[in-house]
Short mmCIF file of C-alpha atoms and ligand atoms in Angstrom, two decimals:
data_model
loop_
_atom_site.label_atom_id
_atom_site.label_comp_id
_atom_site.label_asym_id
_atom_site.label_seq_id
_atom_site.Cartn_x
_atom_site.Cartn_y
_atom_site.Cartn_z
CA MET A 1 -6.54 -11.57 -30.55
CA THR A 2 -4.20 -10.78 -27.32
CA LYS A 3 -6.07 -11.12 -24.44
CA ALA A 4 -6.94 -8.43 -22.03
CA LYS A 5 -4.12 -8.51 -18.91
CA VAL A 6 -6.52 -8.10 -15.97
CA ALA A 7 -5.43 -7.79 -11.88
CA VAL A 8 -7.35 -8.95 -9.40
CA LEU A 9 -7.48 -7.39 -5.91
CA ILE A 10 -8.61 -9.42 -3.22
CA SER A 11 -8.54 -9.63 0.98
CA GLY A 12 -9.62 -12.90 2.02
CA ARG A 13 -11.02 -16.04 0.46
CA GLY A 14 -10.85 -15.27 -3.31
CA SER A 15 -13.66 -17.24 -4.47
CA ASN A 16 -14.42 -14.82 -6.98
CA MET A 17 -10.98 -14.33 -8.11
CA ALA A 18 -10.95 -17.93 -8.27
CA ALA A 19 -13.84 -17.98 -10.62
CA LEU A 20 -11.96 -15.15 -12.48
CA LEU A 21 -8.86 -17.40 -13.03
CA TYR A 22 -10.85 -20.35 -14.23
CA ALA A 23 -12.75 -18.68 -16.70
CA ALA A 24 -9.85 -17.57 -17.93
CA LYS A 25 -8.43 -21.04 -18.63
CA ALA A 26 -10.73 -21.34 -21.66
CA ALA A 27 -8.95 -20.98 -24.73
CA ASP A 28 -11.62 -18.57 -25.91
CA CYS A 29 -11.66 -15.99 -22.65
CA PRO A 30 -10.99 -12.43 -24.01
CA TYR A 31 -9.00 -11.80 -21.03
CA GLU A 32 -5.97 -13.36 -18.82
CA ILE A 33 -4.89 -12.72 -15.22
CA VAL A 34 -1.86 -11.25 -15.06
CA LEU A 35 -1.78 -10.55 -11.12
CA VAL A 36 -3.66 -11.12 -8.07
CA ALA A 37 -2.91 -8.80 -5.13
CA ALA A 38 -4.00 -8.11 -1.58
CA ASN A 39 -3.60 -5.65 1.51
CA ASP A 40 -2.74 -9.10 3.89
CA SER A 41 -0.35 -11.29 3.06
CA GLU A 42 -2.57 -14.28 4.65
CA ALA A 43 -5.40 -13.92 2.29
CA ALA A 44 -6.51 -17.61 1.32
CA GLY A 45 -6.70 -16.55 -2.16
CA LEU A 46 -3.05 -15.73 -2.57
CA THR A 47 -1.97 -19.45 -1.70
CA LEU A 48 -4.60 -20.61 -4.74
CA ALA A 49 -3.60 -17.95 -7.10
CA ALA A 50 0.03 -19.09 -6.87
CA ALA A 51 -0.73 -22.86 -6.67
CA GLU A 52 -2.27 -22.17 -10.29
CA GLY A 53 0.92 -20.37 -11.45
CA ILE A 54 -0.38 -16.14 -11.15
CA ALA A 55 1.98 -13.82 -10.13
CA THR A 56 0.94 -12.58 -6.57
CA PHE A 57 2.04 -9.53 -4.32
CA ALA A 58 0.65 -9.12 -0.46
CA HIS A 59 1.62 -5.67 0.86
CA SER A 60 -0.17 -4.32 4.20
CA HIS A 61 -1.89 -1.49 4.47
CA LYS A 62 -1.18 -1.23 8.20
CA GLY A 63 0.49 2.32 8.94
CA LEU A 64 0.14 3.61 5.59
CA LYS A 65 -1.90 6.33 4.60
CA ARG A 66 -4.67 5.04 2.00
CA ALA A 67 -3.37 7.22 -1.44
CA GLU A 68 0.50 5.95 -0.02
CA PHE A 69 -1.17 2.25 0.01
CA ASP A 70 -2.68 2.65 -3.00
CA ALA A 71 0.11 3.95 -4.63
CA ILE A 72 2.51 1.14 -4.33
CA ILE A 73 -0.70 -1.24 -5.13
CA ASP A 74 -0.70 0.95 -8.86
CA ALA A 75 2.68 1.02 -9.52
CA ARG A 76 2.47 -3.17 -8.77
CA LEU A 77 -0.66 -2.93 -11.20
CA ARG A 78 1.44 -1.44 -13.78
CA GLU A 79 4.45 -3.18 -13.12
CA ALA A 80 2.34 -6.82 -14.07
CA GLY A 81 1.22 -4.82 -17.47
CA ALA A 82 -2.59 -4.54 -16.23
CA HIS A 83 -4.53 -2.83 -18.07
CA TYR A 84 -7.87 -3.59 -16.24
CA VAL A 85 -8.36 -4.46 -12.50
CA ALA A 86 -11.39 -6.61 -10.96
CA LEU A 87 -11.35 -5.80 -7.50
CA ALA A 88 -12.94 -9.18 -5.77
CA GLY A 89 -14.17 -9.04 -2.12
CA TYR A 90 -11.10 -6.46 -1.84
CA MET A 91 -12.55 -4.45 1.81
CA ARG A 92 -10.73 -0.96 1.34
CA LEU A 93 -12.32 1.78 0.70
CA LEU A 94 -9.98 3.25 -2.45
CA SER A 95 -8.21 7.08 -2.56
CA PRO A 96 -9.52 9.31 -5.00
CA GLU A 97 -6.11 9.23 -7.20
CA PHE A 98 -6.35 5.62 -7.53
CA VAL A 99 -9.81 5.47 -8.64
CA ALA A 100 -9.04 8.23 -11.44
CA ASN A 101 -6.54 6.02 -12.24
CA TRP A 102 -7.92 3.42 -13.46
CA GLU A 103 -11.14 5.21 -14.39
CA GLY A 104 -13.38 3.38 -16.59
CA ARG A 105 -11.23 0.00 -16.45
CA MET A 106 -11.95 -1.41 -12.81
CA LEU A 107 -14.79 -2.94 -11.62
CA ASN A 108 -16.20 -4.62 -8.33
CA ILE A 109 -18.36 -7.40 -7.52
CA HIS A 110 -20.82 -6.70 -5.10
CA PRO A 111 -23.47 -8.92 -2.72
CA SER A 112 -26.86 -7.09 -3.59
CA LEU A 113 -28.97 -5.59 -6.47
CA LEU A 114 -27.59 -2.40 -6.71
CA PRO A 115 -28.49 0.40 -5.80
CA LYS A 116 -30.14 -1.84 -3.03
CA TYR A 117 -27.62 -2.06 0.19
CA LYS A 118 -24.50 -0.25 -0.44
CA GLY A 119 -21.67 -1.55 1.76
CA LEU A 120 -21.73 -4.23 4.26
CA ASN A 121 -24.45 -6.69 5.84
CA THR A 122 -26.31 -6.89 2.37
CA HIS A 123 -27.51 -10.60 2.78
CA ALA A 124 -29.21 -9.16 6.14
CA GLN A 125 -30.34 -6.54 5.23
CA ALA A 126 -32.42 -7.81 2.40
CA ILE A 127 -33.79 -10.51 4.71
CA ALA A 128 -34.62 -8.11 7.22
CA ALA A 129 -36.51 -5.82 4.45
CA GLY A 130 -38.68 -8.85 3.36
CA ASP A 131 -37.47 -8.48 -0.38
CA SER A 132 -38.40 -11.53 -2.47
CA HIS A 133 -35.08 -11.06 -4.10
CA ALA A 134 -31.55 -10.43 -3.19
CA GLY A 135 -28.45 -11.02 -5.40
CA CYS A 136 -25.47 -9.75 -6.74
CA SER A 137 -24.11 -6.89 -9.18
CA VAL A 138 -20.59 -5.91 -11.27
CA HIS A 139 -19.90 -2.04 -11.52
CA ILE A 140 -17.65 0.20 -12.78
CA VAL A 141 -15.92 1.57 -9.79
CA THR A 142 -16.29 5.33 -9.56
CA ALA A 143 -15.43 7.51 -6.27
CA GLU A 144 -18.69 6.98 -4.37
CA LEU A 145 -18.65 3.51 -2.41
CA ASP A 146 -20.56 0.86 -4.67
CA ASP A 147 -22.05 3.56 -7.02
CA GLY A 148 -20.78 3.35 -10.50
CA PRO A 149 -22.65 2.00 -13.80
CA VAL A 150 -24.11 -1.71 -13.05
CA LEU A 151 -22.82 -3.77 -16.00
CA GLY A 152 -24.81 -6.83 -14.88
CA GLN A 153 -26.59 -8.24 -12.15
CA THR A 154 -28.39 -11.61 -10.96
CA PRO A 155 -31.11 -11.98 -8.84
CA VAL A 156 -31.58 -14.68 -6.14
CA ALA A 157 -34.51 -15.81 -4.59
CA ILE A 158 -34.56 -15.66 -0.80
CA LEU A 159 -35.91 -18.73 0.76
CA PRO A 160 -38.26 -19.59 3.43
CA GLY A 161 -35.95 -19.89 6.45
CA ASP A 162 -32.81 -18.25 4.55
CA SER A 163 -30.10 -16.95 6.93
CA GLU A 164 -27.52 -14.57 6.36
CA ASP A 165 -25.11 -17.64 5.44
CA SER A 166 -27.16 -19.70 3.46
CA LEU A 167 -28.56 -16.63 1.39
CA ALA A 168 -24.64 -15.61 0.67
CA ALA A 169 -23.76 -18.94 -0.31
CA ARG A 170 -26.52 -19.09 -2.86
CA ILE A 171 -25.42 -15.43 -4.17
CA LEU A 172 -21.49 -16.56 -4.16
CA ILE A 173 -22.46 -19.31 -6.86
CA ALA A 174 -24.11 -16.20 -8.93
CA GLU A 175 -21.27 -14.05 -8.00
CA HIS A 176 -18.94 -16.71 -9.54
CA GLN A 177 -21.10 -16.91 -12.78
CA LEU A 178 -22.10 -13.23 -13.30
CA TYR A 179 -18.62 -11.97 -13.01
CA SER A 180 -16.28 -13.47 -15.22
CA ARG A 181 -18.92 -13.27 -17.83
CA THR A 182 -19.30 -9.66 -17.30
CA LEU A 183 -15.75 -9.23 -17.19
CA ALA A 184 -15.74 -11.17 -20.30
CA ASP A 185 -18.10 -8.70 -22.29
CA PHE A 186 -16.81 -5.55 -20.93
CA VAL A 187 -13.32 -6.29 -22.04
CA THR A 188 -14.88 -7.54 -25.50
CA ARG A 189 -16.93 -4.52 -25.85
CA GLU A 190 -13.65 -2.44 -25.41
CA ARG A 191 -12.13 -4.03 -28.05
CA SER A 192 -15.14 -3.81 -30.96
CA PRO A 193 -14.48 -1.60 -34.26
CA ASP A 194 -17.87 -0.15 -33.09
CA TYR A 195 -16.50 1.02 -29.62
CA LEU A 196 -13.07 1.89 -31.04
CA LEU A 197 -14.73 4.09 -33.77
CA ALA A 198 -16.56 5.65 -31.06
CA LYS A 199 -13.98 6.71 -29.07
CA VAL A 200 -12.08 8.07 -32.23
CA ARG A 201 -15.15 10.02 -33.25
CA GLU A 202 -15.28 11.84 -30.04
CA ARG A 203 -12.24 12.90 -30.18
CA ALA A 204 -11.94 13.75 -33.82
CA LEU A 205 -15.31 15.86 -34.38
CA ALA A 206 -14.23 17.85 -30.81
CA LEU A 207 -12.00 19.43 -33.46
CA PRO A 208 -13.15 22.70 -35.13
CA GLN A 209 -14.49 22.63 -37.96
CA VAL A 210 -14.48 18.74 -38.49
CA ASP A 211 -16.91 16.54 -40.09
CA GLU A 212 -16.88 12.86 -40.64
CA VAL A 213 -17.36 11.08 -44.35
CA THR A 214 -16.70 7.61 -45.63
CA SER A 215 -13.80 7.78 -48.12
CA HIS A 216 -12.00 4.36 -49.38
CA GLY A 217 -14.57 2.44 -47.85
CA MET A 218 -13.37 4.04 -44.31
CA PRO A 219 -14.56 6.14 -41.74
CA CYS A 220 -12.32 9.39 -42.25
CA PHE A 221 -12.64 12.90 -40.34
CA GLY A 222 -11.55 15.96 -42.03
CA ILE A 223 -11.70 19.70 -42.53
CA LEU A 224 -15.07 20.72 -43.34
CA LYS A 225 -15.30 20.67 -47.50
CA GLY A 226 -10.99 20.45 -47.00
CA LYS A 227 -8.83 18.17 -46.51
CA LYS A 228 -8.44 14.77 -44.45
CA PHE A 229 -6.54 14.27 -41.53
CA ALA A 230 -7.50 10.56 -40.26
CA TYR A 231 -8.92 7.81 -40.86
CA VAL A 232 -10.25 4.63 -38.75
CA SER A 233 -9.57 1.28 -40.94
CA HIS A 234 -11.04 -2.40 -39.56
CA ASN A 235 -9.87 -5.44 -41.44
CA HIS A 236 -8.15 -3.73 -44.56
CA HIS A 237 -7.23 -6.23 -47.05
CA GLY A 238 -8.53 -8.87 -44.07
CA ASP A 239 -5.94 -8.09 -41.84
CA GLY A 240 -8.58 -8.20 -38.78
CA VAL A 241 -6.93 -4.91 -37.55
CA VAL A 242 -8.74 -1.94 -36.01
CA ALA A 243 -6.39 1.20 -36.69
CA LEU A 244 -5.91 4.89 -36.65
CA LEU A 245 -4.59 5.90 -39.58
CA VAL A 246 -3.21 9.82 -38.81
CA LYS A 247 -1.04 12.01 -40.29
CA THR A 248 2.29 13.00 -39.12
CA THR A 249 3.86 16.20 -38.10
CA ALA A 250 7.34 15.56 -39.62
CA ALA A 251 8.79 13.08 -42.25
CA GLU A 252 10.43 11.20 -39.55
CA GLU A 253 8.04 10.77 -37.30
CA GLN A 254 6.34 7.34 -38.75
CA ALA A 255 10.17 5.62 -38.68
CA MET A 256 10.36 7.19 -35.18
CA LEU A 257 7.17 5.95 -33.95
CA ILE A 258 7.47 2.59 -35.50
CA GLU A 259 10.74 2.26 -34.19
CA SER A 260 9.69 2.70 -30.53
CA ASP A 261 6.79 0.75 -30.63
CA PRO A 262 6.47 -1.48 -33.97
CA ALA A 263 3.91 -3.58 -32.54
CA ARG A 264 1.65 -0.69 -32.31
CA TYR A 265 2.59 1.78 -34.96
CA TYR A 266 3.12 0.70 -38.77
CA ARG A 267 3.21 2.02 -42.58
CA PRO A 268 0.02 2.51 -43.51
CA ALA A 269 0.07 0.97 -47.35
CA TYR A 270 -0.84 3.45 -50.20
CA PHE A 271 -1.07 6.41 -47.39
CA GLY A 272 3.04 7.48 -47.48
CA ASP A 273 5.29 8.39 -45.62
CA GLY A 274 3.29 11.63 -44.18
CA TRP A 275 0.89 9.19 -42.15
CA VAL A 276 1.26 6.66 -39.49
CA GLY A 277 -0.87 3.44 -38.30
CA ILE A 278 -1.74 3.46 -34.79
CA ARG A 279 -3.25 -0.33 -33.59
CA LEU A 280 -6.19 0.36 -31.42
CA ASP A 281 -6.84 -3.25 -31.20
CA LEU A 282 -4.43 -4.05 -28.51
CA GLY A 283 -6.45 -3.31 -25.59
CA ASP A 284 -4.16 -0.89 -23.61
CA THR A 285 -4.46 2.53 -25.99
CA ASP A 286 -3.69 5.67 -24.45
CA TRP A 287 -6.93 8.10 -25.53
CA ASP A 288 -5.06 11.11 -24.29
CA GLN A 289 -2.50 10.31 -27.09
CA ILE A 290 -4.94 9.24 -29.53
CA ALA A 291 -6.52 13.10 -29.06
CA GLU A 292 -3.13 14.60 -29.32
CA ARG A 293 -2.47 13.09 -32.28
CA LEU A 294 -5.70 13.94 -34.35
CA HIS A 295 -4.93 17.47 -32.98
CA ALA A 296 -1.69 17.24 -34.55
CA GLY A 297 -2.96 15.64 -37.38
CA TRP A 298 -5.51 18.17 -37.88
CA ARG A 299 -3.35 21.09 -37.34
CA GLN A 300 -1.20 19.43 -40.24
CA VAL A 301 -4.56 20.28 -42.54
CA ALA A 302 -6.49 22.99 -41.04
CA PRO A 303 -6.51 25.98 -42.73
CA ARG A 304 -4.55 29.17 -42.15
CA LYS A 305 -6.89 31.43 -40.56
CA LEU A 306 -8.57 28.31 -38.14
CA LEU A 307 -4.87 27.60 -36.85
CA GLY A 308 -4.78 31.10 -36.03
CA LEU A 309 -8.18 31.37 -34.09
CA MET A 310 -7.25 28.06 -32.35
CA ASP A 311 -3.88 29.40 -31.24
CA ILE A 312 -5.66 31.92 -29.84
CA ALA A 313 -8.01 29.69 -28.14
CA GLU A 314 -5.37 27.60 -26.93
CA GLU A 315 -3.57 30.40 -24.77
CA PHE A 316 -6.38 30.72 -22.48
C1 LIG B 1 -18.16 -11.65 -2.13
O1 LIG B 1 -19.52 -12.00 -1.75
C2 LIG B 1 -18.21 -10.06 -2.64
O2 LIG B 1 -19.30 -9.99 -3.40
C3 LIG B 1 -18.15 -9.37 -1.68
O3 LIG B 1 -17.23 -9.94 -0.64
C4 LIG B 1 -17.19 -11.52 -0.85
C5 LIG B 1 -15.57 -11.79 -1.39
O4 LIG B 1 -16.03 -13.55 -1.47
N1 LIG B 1 -17.48 -7.99 -1.70
C6 LIG B 1 -18.52 -7.34 -1.01
O5 LIG B 1 -18.91 -7.10 -0.01
C7 LIG B 1 -17.77 -5.65 -1.56
N2 LIG B 1 -18.09 -4.34 -1.32
P1 LIG B 1 -14.40 -13.97 -2.03
O6 LIG B 1 -13.25 -13.45 -1.29
O7 LIG B 1 -14.68 -15.30 -1.80
O8 LIG B 1 -14.70 -13.69 -3.62
#
């Protein structure tokens, strides 16, 4: 399976970035680092990343509006082919646009047991509160600071006499272990057949009068007691591929799609020209586009009456 492409954003030392980078050197690591970017050209982590042969990018945020700066970073991430973003000591608040662009695909590491101690000075706060444990969390980034769903945490005991620095140093060891493991799990889950089927199911069953049955050993979506418009194929004839087989709208469409992106689209065996196979396991699936394809496939098989109702509904 191809590795998930991850860009790492840093502002300084970059030790978490280094942990991600060295974990990625393992042959069985499911992700690779395609870019390390910083909002400060002096960020020490950039030198290390470059020395390790990773593409780097630095641009100062000074004098730019938040959204303007984020748009520059966003463009670079896309150019690098990143599909995920890992924030690693990236000390910038993000614009809503940037967060929305990477929704569900951007992780952050934070040195506290969230939801405790969001923001800065987390170690001092844990010591001052008399907590038995501090720790670190990896979470999905949402619009609220340090607030998205937590994917993993490691509690770290606070020792008698711990200073902010001694505690931070110990938590950092835990951070380095936690981040790469959590990121690896995250990108793996996103490529698992169950996860991909659930994503298709959510979109197919949102269409009117659709049900799911098993046909030819595959989960299959069609009009209730009617024709089928989509199948999810997994490891068909041992090909190891997870794909959506969906009805096309015109005879030439299959050939056109295959020509436009032969790594993604293919002619599904036994289905004929009226269908196209779309690989879902490449790690960069555009789910809005999949929803559109399902909708178009649905329209091919929906009874006239249902189509009429849909057209009226879509006018509103
Ligand atoms: C890490 O401790 C990280 O958890 C923290 O900054 C440090 C960066 O170190 N991040 C935050 O506080 C984000 N809210 P690093 O540059 O060596 O990875």
